[in-house]
Coordinates of N, CA, C and O in Angstrom, one line a residue:
M1 N -18.5 -0.9 13.2 CA -17.9 0.3 12.6 C -17.1 1.0 13.5 O -17.2 1.1 14.8
V2 N -15.9 1.4 13.1 CA -14.9 2.1 13.9 C -14.7 3.5 13.3 O -14.5 3.8 12.1
K3 N -14.7 4.6 14.1 CA -14.4 5.9 13.7 C -13.0 6.2 14.2 O -12.6 5.8 15.1
A4 N -12.3 6.8 13.3 CA -10.9 7.3 13.5 C -10.7 8.7 13.0 O -11.1 9.1 11.9
F5 N -10.1 9.6 13.8 CA -9.7 10.9 13.3 C -8.2 10.9 13.1 O -7.5 10.6 14.3
I6 N -7.6 11.1 12.0 CA -6.3 11.1 11.7 C -6.0 12.5 11.4 O -6.4 13.2 10.5
E7 N -4.6 12.8 11.9 CA -3.9 14.1 11.4 C -2.6 13.8 11.1 O -2.0 12.8 11.6
G8 N -1.9 14.7 10.4 CA -0.6 14.5 10.1 C -0.2 14.3 8.7 O -1.1 14.5 7.8
P9 N 1.0 14.0 8.4 CA 1.9 13.4 9.3 C 2.6 14.6 10.0 O 2.7 15.8 9.4
F10 N 3.3 14.3 11.0 CA 4.2 15.3 11.8 C 5.6 14.7 12.1 O 5.6 13.6 12.5
G11 N 6.5 15.4 11.8 CA 8.0 15.1 12.1 C 8.3 14.0 11.2 O 7.8 13.8 10.0
S12 N 9.4 13.2 11.4 CA 9.9 12.2 10.6 C 9.4 10.9 11.1 O 8.9 10.7 12.3
P13 N 9.5 9.8 10.3 CA 8.8 8.4 10.7 C 9.7 8.0 11.8 O 10.9 8.0 11.6
A14 N 9.1 7.5 12.9 CA 9.7 7.0 14.0 C 9.0 6.1 14.7 O 7.7 6.0 14.8
I15 N 9.6 5.0 15.4 CA 8.9 4.0 16.1 C 9.8 3.6 17.2 O 11.1 3.7 17.0
D16 N 9.3 3.1 18.3 CA 10.3 2.7 19.4 C 10.7 1.2 19.2 O 10.1 0.4 19.4
L17 N 11.7 1.2 18.3 CA 12.2 -0.2 17.8 C 12.9 -0.9 18.9 O 13.0 -2.1 18.7
Y18 N 13.4 -0.4 19.9 CA 14.2 -1.1 20.8 C 13.6 -1.3 22.2 O 14.2 -2.1 23.0
G19 N 12.7 -0.4 22.6 CA 12.1 -0.4 24.0 C 11.1 -1.6 24.1 O 10.7 -2.2 23.1
E20 N 10.5 -1.8 25.2 CA 9.6 -2.8 25.5 C 8.3 -2.2 26.0 O 7.4 -2.8 26.4
R21 N 8.2 -0.7 26.0 CA 7.0 0.0 26.3 C 5.8 -0.4 25.6 O 4.6 -0.6 26.3
F22 N 5.8 -0.6 24.3 CA 4.6 -0.9 23.6 C 4.7 -2.4 23.0 O 5.6 -2.9 22.7
K23 N 3.5 -3.0 23.1 CA 3.4 -4.4 22.7 C 2.5 -4.5 21.5 O 2.4 -5.7 21.0
A24 N 1.9 -3.5 21.2 CA 0.9 -3.6 20.1 C 1.3 -2.4 19.0 O 1.4 -1.3 19.6
F25 N 1.1 -2.7 17.6 CA 1.6 -1.7 16.7 C 0.6 -1.7 15.6 O 0.2 -2.7 15.2
L26 N 0.3 -0.5 15.1 CA -0.6 -0.3 14.0 C 0.2 0.6 13.1 O 0.4 1.9 13.4
L27 N 0.7 0.2 12.0 CA 1.6 0.9 11.1 C 0.6 1.1 9.8 O 0.1 0.2 9.2
I28 N 0.5 2.4 9.4 CA -0.5 2.8 8.3 C 0.5 3.5 7.3 O 1.2 4.5 7.8
S29 N 0.2 3.2 6.0 CA 1.0 3.8 5.0 C 0.2 4.0 3.8 O -0.8 3.2 3.5
G30 N 0.6 4.9 2.9 CA -0.1 5.0 1.6 C 0.9 5.2 0.4 O 1.9 5.7 0.5
G31 N 0.4 4.5 -0.7 CA 1.3 4.5 -1.9 C 2.7 4.1 -1.6 O 2.8 3.1 -0.9
I32 N 3.6 4.6 -2.3 CA 5.1 4.4 -2.2 C 5.6 4.6 -0.7 O 6.8 4.2 -0.4
G33 N 4.9 5.3 0.1 CA 5.4 5.4 1.5 C 5.5 4.2 2.3 O 5.8 4.3 3.5
V34 N 5.0 3.1 1.7 CA 5.1 1.9 2.4 C 6.5 1.3 2.6 O 6.8 0.5 3.5
T35 N 7.6 1.8 1.8 CA 8.9 1.5 2.0 C 9.5 1.6 3.3 O 10.0 0.5 3.9
P36 N 9.6 2.7 4.1 CA 10.0 2.8 5.4 C 9.1 2.0 6.3 O 9.7 1.4 7.3
V37 N 7.8 2.1 6.3 CA 6.8 1.4 7.1 C 7.0 0.1 7.1 O 7.1 -0.8 8.1
Q38 N 7.3 -0.7 5.9 CA 7.6 -2.1 5.7 C 9.0 -2.5 6.4 O 9.0 -3.4 7.0
S39 N 9.8 -1.5 6.3 CA 11.1 -1.7 7.0 C 10.9 -1.9 8.5 O 11.5 -2.7 9.2
F40 N 10.2 -0.9 9.1 CA 9.8 -1.0 10.6 C 9.1 -2.2 11.0 O 9.6 -2.9 12.0
F41 N 8.2 -2.6 10.1 CA 7.4 -4.0 10.4 C 8.3 -5.1 10.4 O 8.2 -5.8 11.3
N42 N 9.3 -5.2 9.4 CA 10.1 -6.3 9.2 C 11.1 -6.3 10.5 O 11.4 -7.4 11.0
H43 N 11.5 -5.2 11.0 CA 12.5 -5.1 12.1 C 11.7 -5.5 13.4 O 12.2 -6.2 14.2
L44 N 10.5 -5.2 13.6 CA 9.7 -5.6 14.7 C 9.4 -7.1 14.7 O 9.6 -7.8 15.8
M45 N 9.2 -7.7 13.5 CA 9.1 -9.1 13.5 C 10.4 -9.9 13.7 O 10.4 -10.9 14.4
A46 N 11.4 -9.2 13.3 CA 12.7 -10.0 13.6 C 13.0 -9.9 15.1 O 13.5 -10.8 15.8
Q47 N 12.8 -8.7 15.8 CA 12.9 -8.6 17.1 C 11.9 -9.5 18.0 O 12.3 -10.2 19.0
R48 N 10.7 -9.8 17.4 CA 9.9 -10.7 18.0 C 10.4 -12.2 18.0 O 10.3 -12.8 19.1
T49 N 11.1 -12.5 17.0 CA 11.5 -13.9 16.9 C 12.9 -14.0 17.9 O 13.0 -15.0 18.3
R50 N 13.5 -12.8 18.3 CA 14.4 -12.9 19.3 C 13.9 -12.6 20.7 O 14.7 -12.5 21.8
G51 N 12.6 -12.5 20.9 CA 12.1 -12.6 22.3 C 11.4 -11.3 22.7 O 10.9 -11.2 23.9
R52 N 11.5 -10.3 21.8 CA 10.7 -9.1 22.2 C 9.1 -9.4 22.4 O 8.6 -9.9 21.4
P53 N 8.5 -9.0 23.4 CA 7.2 -9.3 23.5 C 6.2 -8.3 22.7 O 5.4 -7.5 23.2
V54 N 6.2 -8.7 21.4 CA 5.2 -8.0 20.5 C 4.0 -8.9 20.5 O 4.0 -9.9 20.0
R55 N 2.8 -8.3 21.0 CA 1.6 -9.0 21.0 C 0.8 -9.1 19.8 O 0.2 -10.0 19.4
L56 N 1.0 -7.8 19.2 CA 0.2 -7.5 17.9 C 0.7 -6.6 17.1 O 1.3 -5.6 17.5
A57 N 0.7 -6.8 15.8 CA 1.3 -5.9 14.8 C 0.6 -5.9 13.5 O 0.4 -7.0 13.0
H58 N 0.1 -4.9 13.0 CA -0.7 -4.8 11.7 C 0.1 -3.7 10.9 O 0.3 -2.6 11.3
L59 N 0.1 -4.1 9.6 CA 0.5 -3.2 8.5 C -0.6 -2.9 7.6 O -1.1 -3.8 6.9
V60 N -1.2 -1.7 7.5 CA -2.2 -1.3 6.6 C -1.5 -0.5 5.5 O -1.0 0.6 5.8
W61 N -1.8 -0.9 4.3 CA -1.3 -0.2 3.2 C -2.4 0.3 2.2 O -3.0 -0.7 1.7
S62 N -2.6 1.4 2.0 CA -3.6 2.0 1.0 C -3.1 2.4 -0.2 O -2.0 3.1 -0.2
V63 N -3.5 1.8 -1.3 CA -2.9 2.3 -2.7 C -4.1 2.8 -3.6 O -5.4 2.3 -3.3
R64 N -3.8 3.4 -4.7 CA -4.7 4.1 -5.5 C -5.5 3.0 -6.3 O -6.6 3.1 -6.5
D65 N -4.6 2.0 -6.8 CA -5.5 0.9 -7.5 C -4.4 -0.4 -7.5 O -3.4 -0.2 -7.1
R66 N -5.0 -1.5 -7.9 CA -4.3 -2.7 -7.9 C -3.1 -2.9 -8.6 O -2.2 -3.6 -8.3
A67 N -3.0 -2.2 -9.8 CA -1.8 -2.2 -10.5 C -0.6 -1.9 -9.7 O 0.4 -2.6 -9.8
L68 N -0.7 -0.9 -8.7 CA 0.4 -0.5 -8.0 C 0.9 -1.8 -7.1 O 2.2 -2.0 -6.9
M69 N -0.1 -2.4 -6.5 CA 0.1 -3.6 -5.7 C 0.8 -4.6 -6.4 O 1.8 -5.3 -6.1
S70 N 0.4 -5.0 -7.7 CA 1.0 -6.0 -8.4 C 2.5 -5.7 -8.8 O 3.3 -6.5 -9.0
N71 N 2.7 -4.3 -9.2 CA 4.0 -3.9 -9.6 C 5.0 -4.0 -8.3 O 6.2 -4.4 -8.5
V72 N 4.5 -3.6 -7.2 CA 5.4 -3.7 -6.0 C 5.6 -5.1 -5.4 O 6.7 -5.5 -5.1
L73 N 4.6 -5.9 -5.4 CA 4.6 -7.1 -4.8 C 5.0 -8.2 -5.7 O 5.4 -9.3 -5.3
G74 N 5.0 -8.1 -7.1 CA 5.4 -9.0 -8.0 C 4.5 -9.8 -8.6 O 3.7 -10.6 -8.7

């Protein structure tokens, strides 16, 4: 079991897309807020194929019900 205490959101969505300071990422989104978070994730994966040392990246998406997922994912 993992306990997590989460606050926010604060400020605008941002991620260090160009630095090499961080090598592990956990991106969390809810509902239709997945759009910018998915874009960040895709950008990180593209950088990884170009040699950025991304060791771990997870995208967690929480939705109200399965119907939303099938509408978005096709």
